[in-house]
Amino acid sequence: MLKTRNPVQLIPVLFLGVILLGTVLLMLPFARAGAGAAPLMTALFTSTSAVAVTGLIVVDTPTYWSQAGQWIIMALFQIGGFGIMTAATFLGLAVGRGVRLSDKMATQVERSRLDLGHGHEVLKLVLIITIAVEALVTLILTCRLRFFYDMEWADAAWHGLFHAISAFNNAGFSSFSDSVMGFQSDWLMLAPIMLAVIVTALGFPVMQELRAAPLQFRKWTLHTKITVTWTAVLLAAGFIAILWAEWANADTLGPMALGDKALNALLHSVMPRTAGFNSLDVSSFRDSTLAVNYVLMFIGGGSAGTAGGIKITTFVVLLAVVWSEIRGHRDASMFGRRFGTGIERQALSVAVLAASLIGAGAMGLLAFTDMDMKDALFEAISAFSTVGLSTGVTGDLPAPAQAIIIALMFIGRVGTITVATALALGAARKPYRFPEENPIVG
């Protein structure tokens, strides 16, 4: 029986357990399309990427894995996207022991402290949203593939379901070898995928509040105001930056009509912040576009959802702190509310730990490969932020480099704060404080 006062302590263990189970299943001969079983490293990398809803791959999903193997992968990123906190809640409610969530318990989920109330209410909300969005997107994509691309119903339904679940869970896996590059001019294929990604990247607490008080900005909590507002800001900024940078690039947006340029620039503004679908060849991006992706991937999406990165609220809190210091204000604030010192320290810790891990990961990749710095940095940020975009180097990584990416995906999914919590079980606060003395800064 699991005994713990803090459900967050179970997150790394549960994630690791699902990853190992997925690895074993993918190593079985029936999971591979070709002869023999998949090697351990290939299975482990794919399982980690799926559970961490990242989307980085070392082998081509539709050709390397059998239909059964692809079903296993889809199940893994559905579980990963569903959320380890929800899984822990479900287990506690199902067996009536072990993990329990009390009424109005302040629960830490993926670096965010949220008041989500009863565990069964969380489970119900997640189930309703998951089923509704995935079913709707599956229906749209299936009909589009059947009637516009003349696919058989079975094939259309399979591809529609796979992409709907992958998009909703921000997984970035595709049942097509070229991701969604075959639909560069198709709004009815790309728009539902983008909308599913954006909705779930807001985070479940925001979705719950938007459902209860839609279009009532003044009634929203500070968390929801920040998440919704800055999601719009980042999407618009990313769209403009990518459209401008790639406008005349003959290998990306250059040959396209105006409408197609806008569609693909928008998709590549959505995906770096959370999911790994691509309609353009990322390896052909200009350096300025890669730099934009670095920033968008590092920030990520909303808290307590399937998005990765340091999260929007972390970025905004740090931005507010810097702005308040520049203006000489005592408190950092936004929308008429000031941030507490504890939240500011947490945001700083998350950002510094994330940057340190990404830097270490990039240096490790450089040590074991001959890739350029820009590719190593892109790969490290994409892995840690569980984005899944790549400049095309993932499949050529040697085993030590693959291990680095696996570690980054796992830590990035679990979250730097929850990892620290799990490693510091039972840590006691010091019963004293040192005298204050301030060094020179800057």
Short mmCIF file of C-alpha atoms in Angstrom, two decimals:
data_model
loop_
_atom_site.label_atom_id
_atom_site.label_comp_id
_atom_site.label_asym_id
_atom_site.label_seq_id
_atom_site.Cartn_x
_atom_site.Cartn_y
_atom_site.Cartn_z
CA MET A 1 0.00 0.00 0.00
CA LEU A 2 1.28 3.43 -0.93
CA LYS A 3 1.60 5.74 2.03
CA THR A 4 2.38 9.39 1.46
CA ARG A 5 1.01 12.71 2.54
CA ASN A 6 1.91 14.38 -0.70
CA PRO A 7 0.61 12.83 -3.96
CA VAL A 8 3.24 14.74 -5.91
CA GLN A 9 5.88 12.39 -4.53
CA LEU A 10 4.33 9.59 -6.62
CA ILE A 11 4.61 11.39 -9.96
CA PRO A 12 8.17 10.32 -10.91
CA VAL A 13 7.54 6.73 -9.81
CA LEU A 14 4.28 6.42 -11.74
CA PHE A 15 5.75 7.98 -14.87
CA LEU A 16 8.76 5.67 -14.71
CA GLY A 17 6.54 2.63 -14.22
CA VAL A 18 4.46 3.42 -17.31
CA ILE A 19 7.62 4.08 -19.35
CA LEU A 20 9.14 0.73 -18.37
CA LEU A 21 5.89 -1.09 -19.14
CA GLY A 22 5.74 0.60 -22.54
CA THR A 23 9.35 -0.35 -23.21
CA VAL A 24 8.66 -4.02 -22.52
CA LEU A 25 5.57 -4.03 -24.74
CA LEU A 26 7.39 -2.31 -27.61
CA MET A 27 10.20 -4.86 -27.41
CA LEU A 28 7.80 -7.72 -28.11
CA PRO A 29 8.09 -9.01 -31.71
CA PHE A 30 4.46 -8.23 -32.60
CA ALA A 31 5.05 -4.50 -31.96
CA ARG A 32 7.56 -4.18 -34.80
CA ALA A 33 6.61 -4.15 -38.48
CA GLY A 34 9.82 -5.88 -39.57
CA ALA A 35 11.44 -9.09 -38.48
CA GLY A 36 12.66 -9.50 -34.91
CA ALA A 37 12.10 -7.38 -31.83
CA ALA A 38 12.94 -3.72 -31.37
CA PRO A 39 16.26 -3.02 -29.58
CA LEU A 40 16.06 -1.93 -25.95
CA MET A 41 17.25 1.63 -26.64
CA THR A 42 14.77 2.15 -29.46
CA ALA A 43 11.88 0.86 -27.37
CA LEU A 44 12.93 2.88 -24.31
CA PHE A 45 13.35 6.09 -26.30
CA THR A 46 9.98 5.68 -28.02
CA SER A 47 8.18 4.78 -24.78
CA THR A 48 9.68 7.75 -22.94
CA SER A 49 8.81 10.10 -25.78
CA ALA A 50 5.23 8.82 -25.83
CA VAL A 51 4.61 8.90 -22.07
CA ALA A 52 6.30 12.30 -21.83
CA VAL A 53 4.07 13.41 -24.75
CA THR A 54 7.11 14.71 -26.57
CA GLY A 55 7.07 13.23 -30.06
CA LEU A 56 10.79 12.90 -30.73
CA ILE A 57 11.48 9.66 -32.60
CA VAL A 58 14.56 7.65 -33.57
CA VAL A 59 12.62 5.46 -36.02
CA ASP A 60 9.76 6.24 -38.39
CA THR A 61 6.52 5.51 -36.50
CA PRO A 62 4.28 4.21 -39.35
CA THR A 63 6.94 2.06 -41.03
CA TYR A 64 9.01 0.73 -38.11
CA TRP A 65 6.15 -0.13 -35.76
CA SER A 66 3.32 -2.53 -36.59
CA GLN A 67 -0.33 -1.60 -36.17
CA ALA A 68 -0.19 -3.13 -32.69
CA GLY A 69 2.97 -1.17 -31.90
CA GLN A 70 1.29 2.06 -32.97
CA TRP A 71 -1.70 1.27 -30.77
CA ILE A 72 0.70 0.80 -27.85
CA ILE A 73 2.36 4.15 -28.59
CA MET A 74 -1.03 5.86 -28.80
CA ALA A 75 -2.07 4.34 -25.49
CA LEU A 76 1.16 5.53 -23.90
CA PHE A 77 0.75 9.16 -24.92
CA GLN A 78 -2.90 9.06 -23.93
CA ILE A 79 -1.85 7.94 -20.45
CA GLY A 80 0.93 10.51 -20.33
CA GLY A 81 -1.34 13.30 -21.46
CA PHE A 82 -4.11 12.25 -19.11
CA GLY A 83 -1.74 13.27 -16.37
CA ILE A 84 -0.03 11.39 -13.62
CA MET A 85 -1.94 13.45 -11.03
CA THR A 86 -5.22 12.30 -12.50
CA ALA A 87 -3.95 8.72 -12.54
CA ALA A 88 -3.00 8.97 -8.87
CA THR A 89 -6.41 10.42 -8.06
CA PHE A 90 -8.16 7.63 -9.95
CA LEU A 91 -6.16 4.95 -8.15
CA GLY A 92 -6.90 6.49 -4.77
CA LEU A 93 -10.63 6.67 -5.47
CA ALA A 94 -10.74 3.19 -7.02
CA VAL A 95 -9.09 1.25 -4.20
CA GLY A 96 -10.18 3.51 -1.37
CA ARG A 97 -6.73 3.65 0.14
CA GLY A 98 -3.23 4.93 -0.54
CA VAL A 99 -3.42 8.32 -2.26
CA ARG A 100 -6.31 10.51 -1.08
CA LEU A 101 -7.21 14.08 -1.93
CA SER A 102 -9.19 15.96 0.69
CA ASP A 103 -11.76 18.63 -0.03
CA LYS A 104 -10.15 21.84 -1.32
CA MET A 105 -6.66 20.45 -0.88
CA ALA A 106 -3.92 22.65 -2.32
CA THR A 107 -2.22 20.18 -4.66
CA GLN A 108 0.99 20.77 -6.55
CA VAL A 109 0.72 19.55 -10.13
CA GLU A 110 3.57 20.04 -12.59
CA ARG A 111 5.08 23.09 -10.90
CA SER A 112 1.74 24.81 -10.23
CA ARG A 113 -0.14 25.08 -6.93
CA LEU A 114 -3.82 24.76 -7.71
CA ASP A 115 -7.01 24.31 -5.68
CA LEU A 116 -8.88 21.59 -7.57
CA GLY A 117 -11.15 20.27 -4.85
CA HIS A 118 -12.42 16.69 -4.82
CA GLY A 119 -10.34 14.14 -6.68
CA HIS A 120 -13.38 12.67 -8.43
CA GLU A 121 -14.31 16.13 -9.75
CA VAL A 122 -10.86 16.45 -11.32
CA LEU A 123 -11.20 13.01 -12.86
CA LYS A 124 -14.68 13.78 -14.19
CA LEU A 125 -13.56 17.07 -15.73
CA VAL A 126 -10.54 15.52 -17.43
CA LEU A 127 -12.59 12.62 -18.77
CA ILE A 128 -15.35 14.84 -20.17
CA ILE A 129 -12.94 17.24 -21.87
CA THR A 130 -10.74 14.43 -23.18
CA ILE A 131 -13.59 12.41 -24.68
CA ALA A 132 -15.39 15.45 -26.11
CA VAL A 133 -12.40 17.08 -27.79
CA GLU A 134 -10.83 13.86 -29.06
CA ALA A 135 -14.15 12.60 -30.44
CA LEU A 136 -14.89 15.87 -32.22
CA VAL A 137 -11.43 16.17 -33.77
CA THR A 138 -11.47 12.49 -34.76
CA LEU A 139 -14.80 12.97 -36.54
CA ILE A 140 -13.60 16.05 -38.44
CA LEU A 141 -10.29 14.52 -39.51
CA THR A 142 -11.87 11.19 -40.44
CA CYS A 143 -14.49 12.80 -42.66
CA ARG A 144 -11.88 15.03 -44.28
CA LEU A 145 -9.58 12.11 -45.05
CA ARG A 146 -12.43 9.95 -46.31
CA PHE A 147 -14.22 12.42 -48.57
CA PHE A 148 -11.40 14.73 -49.70
CA TYR A 149 -8.45 12.31 -49.84
CA ASP A 150 -10.49 9.22 -50.83
CA MET A 151 -9.15 7.05 -48.01
CA GLU A 152 -11.02 3.92 -47.01
CA TRP A 153 -13.15 4.39 -43.91
CA ALA A 154 -10.90 2.17 -41.78
CA ASP A 155 -7.72 4.04 -42.76
CA ALA A 156 -9.36 7.44 -42.43
CA ALA A 157 -10.70 6.58 -38.97
CA TRP A 158 -7.31 5.27 -37.83
CA HIS A 159 -5.37 8.34 -38.97
CA GLY A 160 -8.08 10.64 -37.64
CA LEU A 161 -8.10 8.97 -34.22
CA PHE A 162 -4.31 8.83 -33.96
CA HIS A 163 -3.86 12.52 -34.78
CA ALA A 164 -6.77 13.62 -32.59
CA ILE A 165 -5.38 11.86 -29.51
CA SER A 166 -1.84 12.96 -30.33
CA ALA A 167 -2.93 16.59 -30.76
CA PHE A 168 -5.09 16.72 -27.64
CA ASN A 169 -2.28 15.27 -25.55
CA ASN A 170 0.31 17.52 -27.20
CA ALA A 171 2.24 14.38 -28.14
CA GLY A 172 3.29 15.33 -31.67
CA PHE A 173 3.38 11.72 -32.89
CA SER A 174 2.03 11.20 -36.40
CA SER A 175 0.86 8.14 -38.30
CA PHE A 176 2.34 9.73 -41.43
CA SER A 177 6.09 9.61 -42.10
CA ASP A 178 6.22 13.33 -42.92
CA SER A 179 4.04 14.41 -39.97
CA VAL A 180 1.45 16.84 -41.43
CA MET A 181 3.58 18.17 -44.28
CA GLY A 182 1.17 16.55 -46.73
CA PHE A 183 -1.57 18.96 -45.62
CA GLN A 184 0.22 22.30 -46.00
CA SER A 185 -2.71 23.84 -47.88
CA ASP A 186 -5.55 22.17 -45.99
CA TRP A 187 -7.14 24.35 -43.32
CA LEU A 188 -9.69 21.67 -42.46
CA MET A 189 -6.92 19.24 -41.52
CA LEU A 190 -4.53 21.59 -39.75
CA ALA A 191 -7.02 23.86 -37.94
CA PRO A 192 -8.65 21.10 -35.82
CA ILE A 193 -5.21 19.81 -34.86
CA MET A 194 -4.08 23.31 -33.85
CA LEU A 195 -7.27 23.97 -31.86
CA ALA A 196 -6.94 20.69 -29.96
CA VAL A 197 -3.33 21.54 -29.11
CA ILE A 198 -4.18 25.07 -27.96
CA VAL A 199 -7.16 24.01 -25.82
CA THR A 200 -5.35 21.34 -23.84
CA ALA A 201 -2.18 23.45 -23.57
CA LEU A 202 -4.15 25.95 -21.48
CA GLY A 203 -4.26 23.45 -18.62
CA PHE A 204 -7.25 21.78 -17.01
CA PRO A 205 -7.81 24.41 -14.26
CA VAL A 206 -8.11 27.10 -16.94
CA MET A 207 -10.46 24.95 -19.01
CA GLN A 208 -12.61 24.38 -15.94
CA GLU A 209 -12.81 28.09 -15.21
CA LEU A 210 -13.50 29.03 -18.82
CA ARG A 211 -16.34 26.52 -18.85
CA ALA A 212 -17.82 28.01 -15.67
CA ALA A 213 -17.34 31.67 -16.64
CA PRO A 214 -16.74 32.02 -20.39
CA LEU A 215 -15.90 35.50 -21.67
CA GLN A 216 -16.09 36.95 -18.15
CA PHE A 217 -12.55 38.26 -17.81
CA ARG A 218 -13.15 40.15 -14.56
CA LYS A 219 -14.35 36.99 -12.81
CA TRP A 220 -11.35 34.92 -13.84
CA THR A 221 -8.59 34.12 -11.38
CA LEU A 222 -5.17 35.66 -11.89
CA HIS A 223 -3.85 32.31 -13.12
CA THR A 224 -6.48 32.12 -15.87
CA LYS A 225 -6.04 35.75 -16.87
CA ILE A 226 -2.31 35.31 -17.26
CA THR A 227 -2.57 32.00 -19.11
CA VAL A 228 -5.22 33.10 -21.61
CA THR A 229 -3.77 36.56 -22.24
CA TRP A 230 -0.20 35.45 -22.70
CA THR A 231 -1.20 32.43 -24.78
CA ALA A 232 -2.72 34.89 -27.24
CA VAL A 233 0.34 37.17 -27.04
CA LEU A 234 2.82 34.36 -27.68
CA LEU A 235 0.78 32.87 -30.51
CA ALA A 236 0.53 36.25 -32.24
CA ALA A 237 4.19 37.10 -31.67
CA GLY A 238 5.34 33.69 -32.89
CA PHE A 239 3.11 33.90 -35.96
CA ILE A 240 4.41 37.32 -36.97
CA ALA A 241 8.05 36.41 -36.31
CA ILE A 242 7.94 33.12 -38.24
CA LEU A 243 5.97 34.62 -41.12
CA TRP A 244 8.48 37.47 -41.42
CA ALA A 245 11.58 35.26 -41.08
CA GLU A 246 10.47 32.52 -43.49
CA TRP A 247 8.51 34.65 -45.98
CA ALA A 248 11.10 34.42 -48.77
CA ASN A 249 12.72 31.11 -47.76
CA ALA A 250 12.51 28.93 -50.87
CA ASP A 251 12.61 25.77 -48.73
CA THR A 252 9.68 26.70 -46.47
CA LEU A 253 7.12 29.50 -47.00
CA GLY A 254 8.68 31.09 -50.07
CA PRO A 255 6.81 29.24 -52.87
CA MET A 256 3.42 29.29 -51.07
CA ALA A 257 0.40 31.50 -51.68
CA LEU A 258 -0.45 34.12 -49.06
CA GLY A 259 -3.15 32.00 -47.38
CA ASP A 260 -0.89 28.97 -47.15
CA LYS A 261 1.94 31.08 -45.75
CA ALA A 262 -0.36 32.32 -43.00
CA LEU A 263 -1.66 28.83 -42.25
CA ASN A 264 1.77 27.24 -41.93
CA ALA A 265 3.26 30.16 -40.00
CA LEU A 266 0.37 29.88 -37.55
CA LEU A 267 0.85 26.14 -37.14
CA HIS A 268 4.53 26.63 -36.44
CA SER A 269 3.68 29.29 -33.88
CA VAL A 270 1.39 26.85 -32.07
CA MET A 271 3.59 23.74 -32.15
CA PRO A 272 6.88 24.96 -30.58
CA ARG A 273 5.04 25.88 -27.40
CA THR A 274 3.75 22.39 -26.75
CA ALA A 275 3.43 19.83 -29.59
CA GLY A 276 5.71 18.44 -32.26
CA PHE A 277 3.70 18.37 -35.47
CA ASN A 278 5.36 20.10 -38.41
CA SER A 279 4.05 21.13 -41.82
CA LEU A 280 7.39 22.67 -42.83
CA ASP A 281 10.90 21.23 -42.93
CA VAL A 282 12.35 22.41 -39.61
CA SER A 283 15.90 21.65 -40.78
CA SER A 284 15.44 24.32 -43.49
CA PHE A 285 14.47 27.07 -41.03
CA ARG A 286 16.64 30.15 -40.93
CA ASP A 287 18.67 30.78 -37.79
CA SER A 288 16.34 33.61 -36.76
CA THR A 289 13.36 31.22 -36.92
CA LEU A 290 15.22 28.65 -34.84
CA ALA A 291 15.87 31.37 -32.27
CA VAL A 292 12.15 32.14 -32.12
CA ASN A 293 11.52 28.43 -31.59
CA TYR A 294 14.06 28.34 -28.76
CA VAL A 295 12.08 30.99 -26.88
CA LEU A 296 8.62 29.53 -27.59
CA MET A 297 9.70 26.00 -26.65
CA PHE A 298 11.39 27.15 -23.45
CA ILE A 299 8.30 29.05 -22.27
CA GLY A 300 5.84 26.31 -23.21
CA GLY A 301 2.13 26.38 -22.37
CA GLY A 302 -0.20 26.51 -19.38
CA SER A 303 0.29 24.78 -16.05
CA ALA A 304 -1.43 21.51 -15.01
CA GLY A 305 -2.01 20.47 -18.59
CA THR A 306 -0.17 18.50 -21.25
CA ALA A 307 2.08 21.34 -22.37
CA GLY A 308 5.78 21.46 -21.55
CA GLY A 309 8.34 24.19 -20.97
CA ILE A 310 8.76 26.26 -17.84
CA LYS A 311 5.10 27.30 -18.31
CA ILE A 312 3.53 30.65 -19.12
CA THR A 313 2.93 31.65 -15.50
CA THR A 314 6.59 31.06 -14.63
CA PHE A 315 7.70 33.28 -17.50
CA VAL A 316 5.17 36.03 -16.72
CA VAL A 317 6.01 36.11 -13.00
CA LEU A 318 9.71 36.54 -13.81
CA LEU A 319 8.86 39.19 -16.41
CA ALA A 320 6.80 41.07 -13.83
CA VAL A 321 9.60 40.87 -11.26
CA VAL A 322 12.11 42.32 -13.72
CA TRP A 323 9.69 45.06 -14.77
CA SER A 324 8.96 46.01 -11.15
CA GLU A 325 12.68 46.23 -10.41
CA ILE A 326 13.24 48.46 -13.44
CA ARG A 327 10.47 50.80 -12.27
CA GLY A 328 11.65 50.69 -8.66
CA HIS A 329 8.41 49.19 -7.35
CA ARG A 330 8.41 47.13 -4.20
CA ASP A 331 5.98 44.47 -5.45
CA ALA A 332 5.66 42.61 -8.73
CA SER A 333 2.06 42.66 -9.88
CA MET A 334 -0.30 42.05 -12.77
CA PHE A 335 -4.02 42.63 -13.34
CA GLY A 336 -4.33 44.39 -10.00
CA ARG A 337 -2.79 41.56 -7.98
CA ARG A 338 0.70 41.29 -6.53
CA PHE A 339 2.74 38.10 -6.52
CA GLY A 340 3.88 36.53 -3.29
CA THR A 341 7.57 36.05 -2.54
CA GLY A 342 7.13 32.29 -2.54
CA ILE A 343 5.78 32.25 -6.10
CA GLU A 344 8.61 34.50 -7.28
CA ARG A 345 11.20 32.16 -5.74
CA GLN A 346 9.48 29.12 -7.26
CA ALA A 347 9.40 30.73 -10.71
CA LEU A 348 13.09 31.64 -10.46
CA SER A 349 13.98 28.12 -9.32
CA VAL A 350 12.07 26.50 -12.19
CA ALA A 351 13.64 28.78 -14.81
CA VAL A 352 17.21 28.41 -13.51
CA LEU A 353 16.94 24.63 -13.14
CA ALA A 354 15.42 24.32 -16.62
CA ALA A 355 18.10 26.48 -18.23
CA SER A 356 20.84 24.56 -16.41
CA LEU A 357 19.49 21.18 -17.48
CA ILE A 358 19.08 22.30 -21.08
CA GLY A 359 22.60 23.72 -21.11
CA ALA A 360 24.04 20.52 -19.67
CA GLY A 361 22.03 18.44 -22.12
CA ALA A 362 23.22 20.47 -25.11
CA MET A 363 26.83 20.15 -24.02
CA GLY A 364 26.38 16.41 -23.60
CA LEU A 365 24.99 16.12 -27.13
CA LEU A 366 27.96 18.08 -28.48
CA ALA A 367 30.32 15.74 -26.64
CA PHE A 368 28.87 12.59 -28.21
CA THR A 369 28.02 13.89 -31.69
CA ASP A 370 29.39 16.21 -34.34
CA MET A 371 26.21 18.27 -34.69
CA ASP A 372 26.20 22.07 -34.74
CA MET A 373 25.52 24.02 -31.57
CA LYS A 374 22.21 25.33 -32.94
CA ASP A 375 20.99 21.77 -33.57
CA ALA A 376 22.16 20.51 -30.18
CA LEU A 377 20.45 23.40 -28.40
CA PHE A 378 17.25 22.91 -30.41
CA GLU A 379 17.20 19.19 -29.60
CA ALA A 380 17.86 19.77 -25.90
CA ILE A 381 15.15 22.42 -25.52
CA SER A 382 12.67 20.35 -27.53
CA ALA A 383 13.31 17.30 -25.34
CA PHE A 384 13.18 19.09 -21.99
CA SER A 385 10.12 21.13 -22.98
CA THR A 386 8.48 17.94 -24.36
CA VAL A 387 7.84 19.65 -27.69
CA GLY A 388 9.03 17.01 -30.15
CA LEU A 389 10.23 19.22 -32.99
CA SER A 390 13.63 18.39 -34.44
CA THR A 391 16.00 19.66 -37.08
CA GLY A 392 16.30 16.08 -38.30
CA VAL A 393 19.16 14.84 -36.13
CA THR A 394 17.26 12.62 -33.67
CA GLY A 395 17.39 9.46 -35.76
CA ASP A 396 21.18 9.66 -36.08
CA LEU A 397 21.95 10.05 -32.37
CA PRO A 398 24.29 7.44 -30.84
CA ALA A 399 23.20 5.57 -27.73
CA PRO A 400 24.80 7.98 -25.19
CA ALA A 401 23.13 10.96 -26.88
CA GLN A 402 19.81 9.12 -26.92
CA ALA A 403 20.20 8.54 -23.18
CA ILE A 404 20.64 12.29 -22.67
CA ILE A 405 17.45 13.01 -24.62
CA ILE A 406 15.58 10.33 -22.66
CA ALA A 407 16.68 11.94 -19.38
CA LEU A 408 15.67 15.41 -20.57
CA MET A 409 12.24 14.19 -21.68
CA PHE A 410 11.62 12.43 -18.38
CA ILE A 411 12.74 15.35 -16.22
CA GLY A 412 10.91 17.83 -18.41
CA ARG A 413 7.65 15.89 -18.14
CA VAL A 414 7.87 15.23 -14.44
CA GLY A 415 8.85 18.81 -13.76
CA THR A 416 11.82 20.27 -12.00
CA ILE A 417 9.84 21.12 -8.88
CA THR A 418 8.27 17.65 -8.54
CA VAL A 419 11.65 16.01 -9.07
CA ALA A 420 13.12 18.15 -6.32
CA THR A 421 10.16 17.28 -4.08
CA ALA A 422 10.57 13.55 -4.69
CA LEU A 423 14.31 13.70 -3.97
CA ALA A 424 13.84 15.71 -0.81
CA LEU A 425 11.25 13.59 1.02
CA GLY A 426 11.12 14.32 4.70
CA ALA A 427 13.47 17.28 4.45
CA ALA A 428 13.07 19.46 7.53
CA ARG A 429 13.23 23.24 7.67
CA LYS A 430 16.15 24.73 9.56
CA PRO A 431 15.08 25.98 12.99
CA TYR A 432 17.27 29.08 12.61
CA ARG A 433 18.15 31.86 10.14
CA PHE A 434 21.56 33.37 9.42
CA PRO A 435 22.20 37.10 9.84
CA GLU A 436 21.37 39.12 6.71
CA GLU A 437 24.13 40.58 4.54
CA ASN A 438 23.73 41.55 0.89
CA PRO A 439 26.52 41.13 -1.70
CA ILE A 440 26.97 43.49 -4.64
CA VAL A 441 24.75 42.47 -7.56
CA GLY A 442 25.37 43.54 -11.16
#
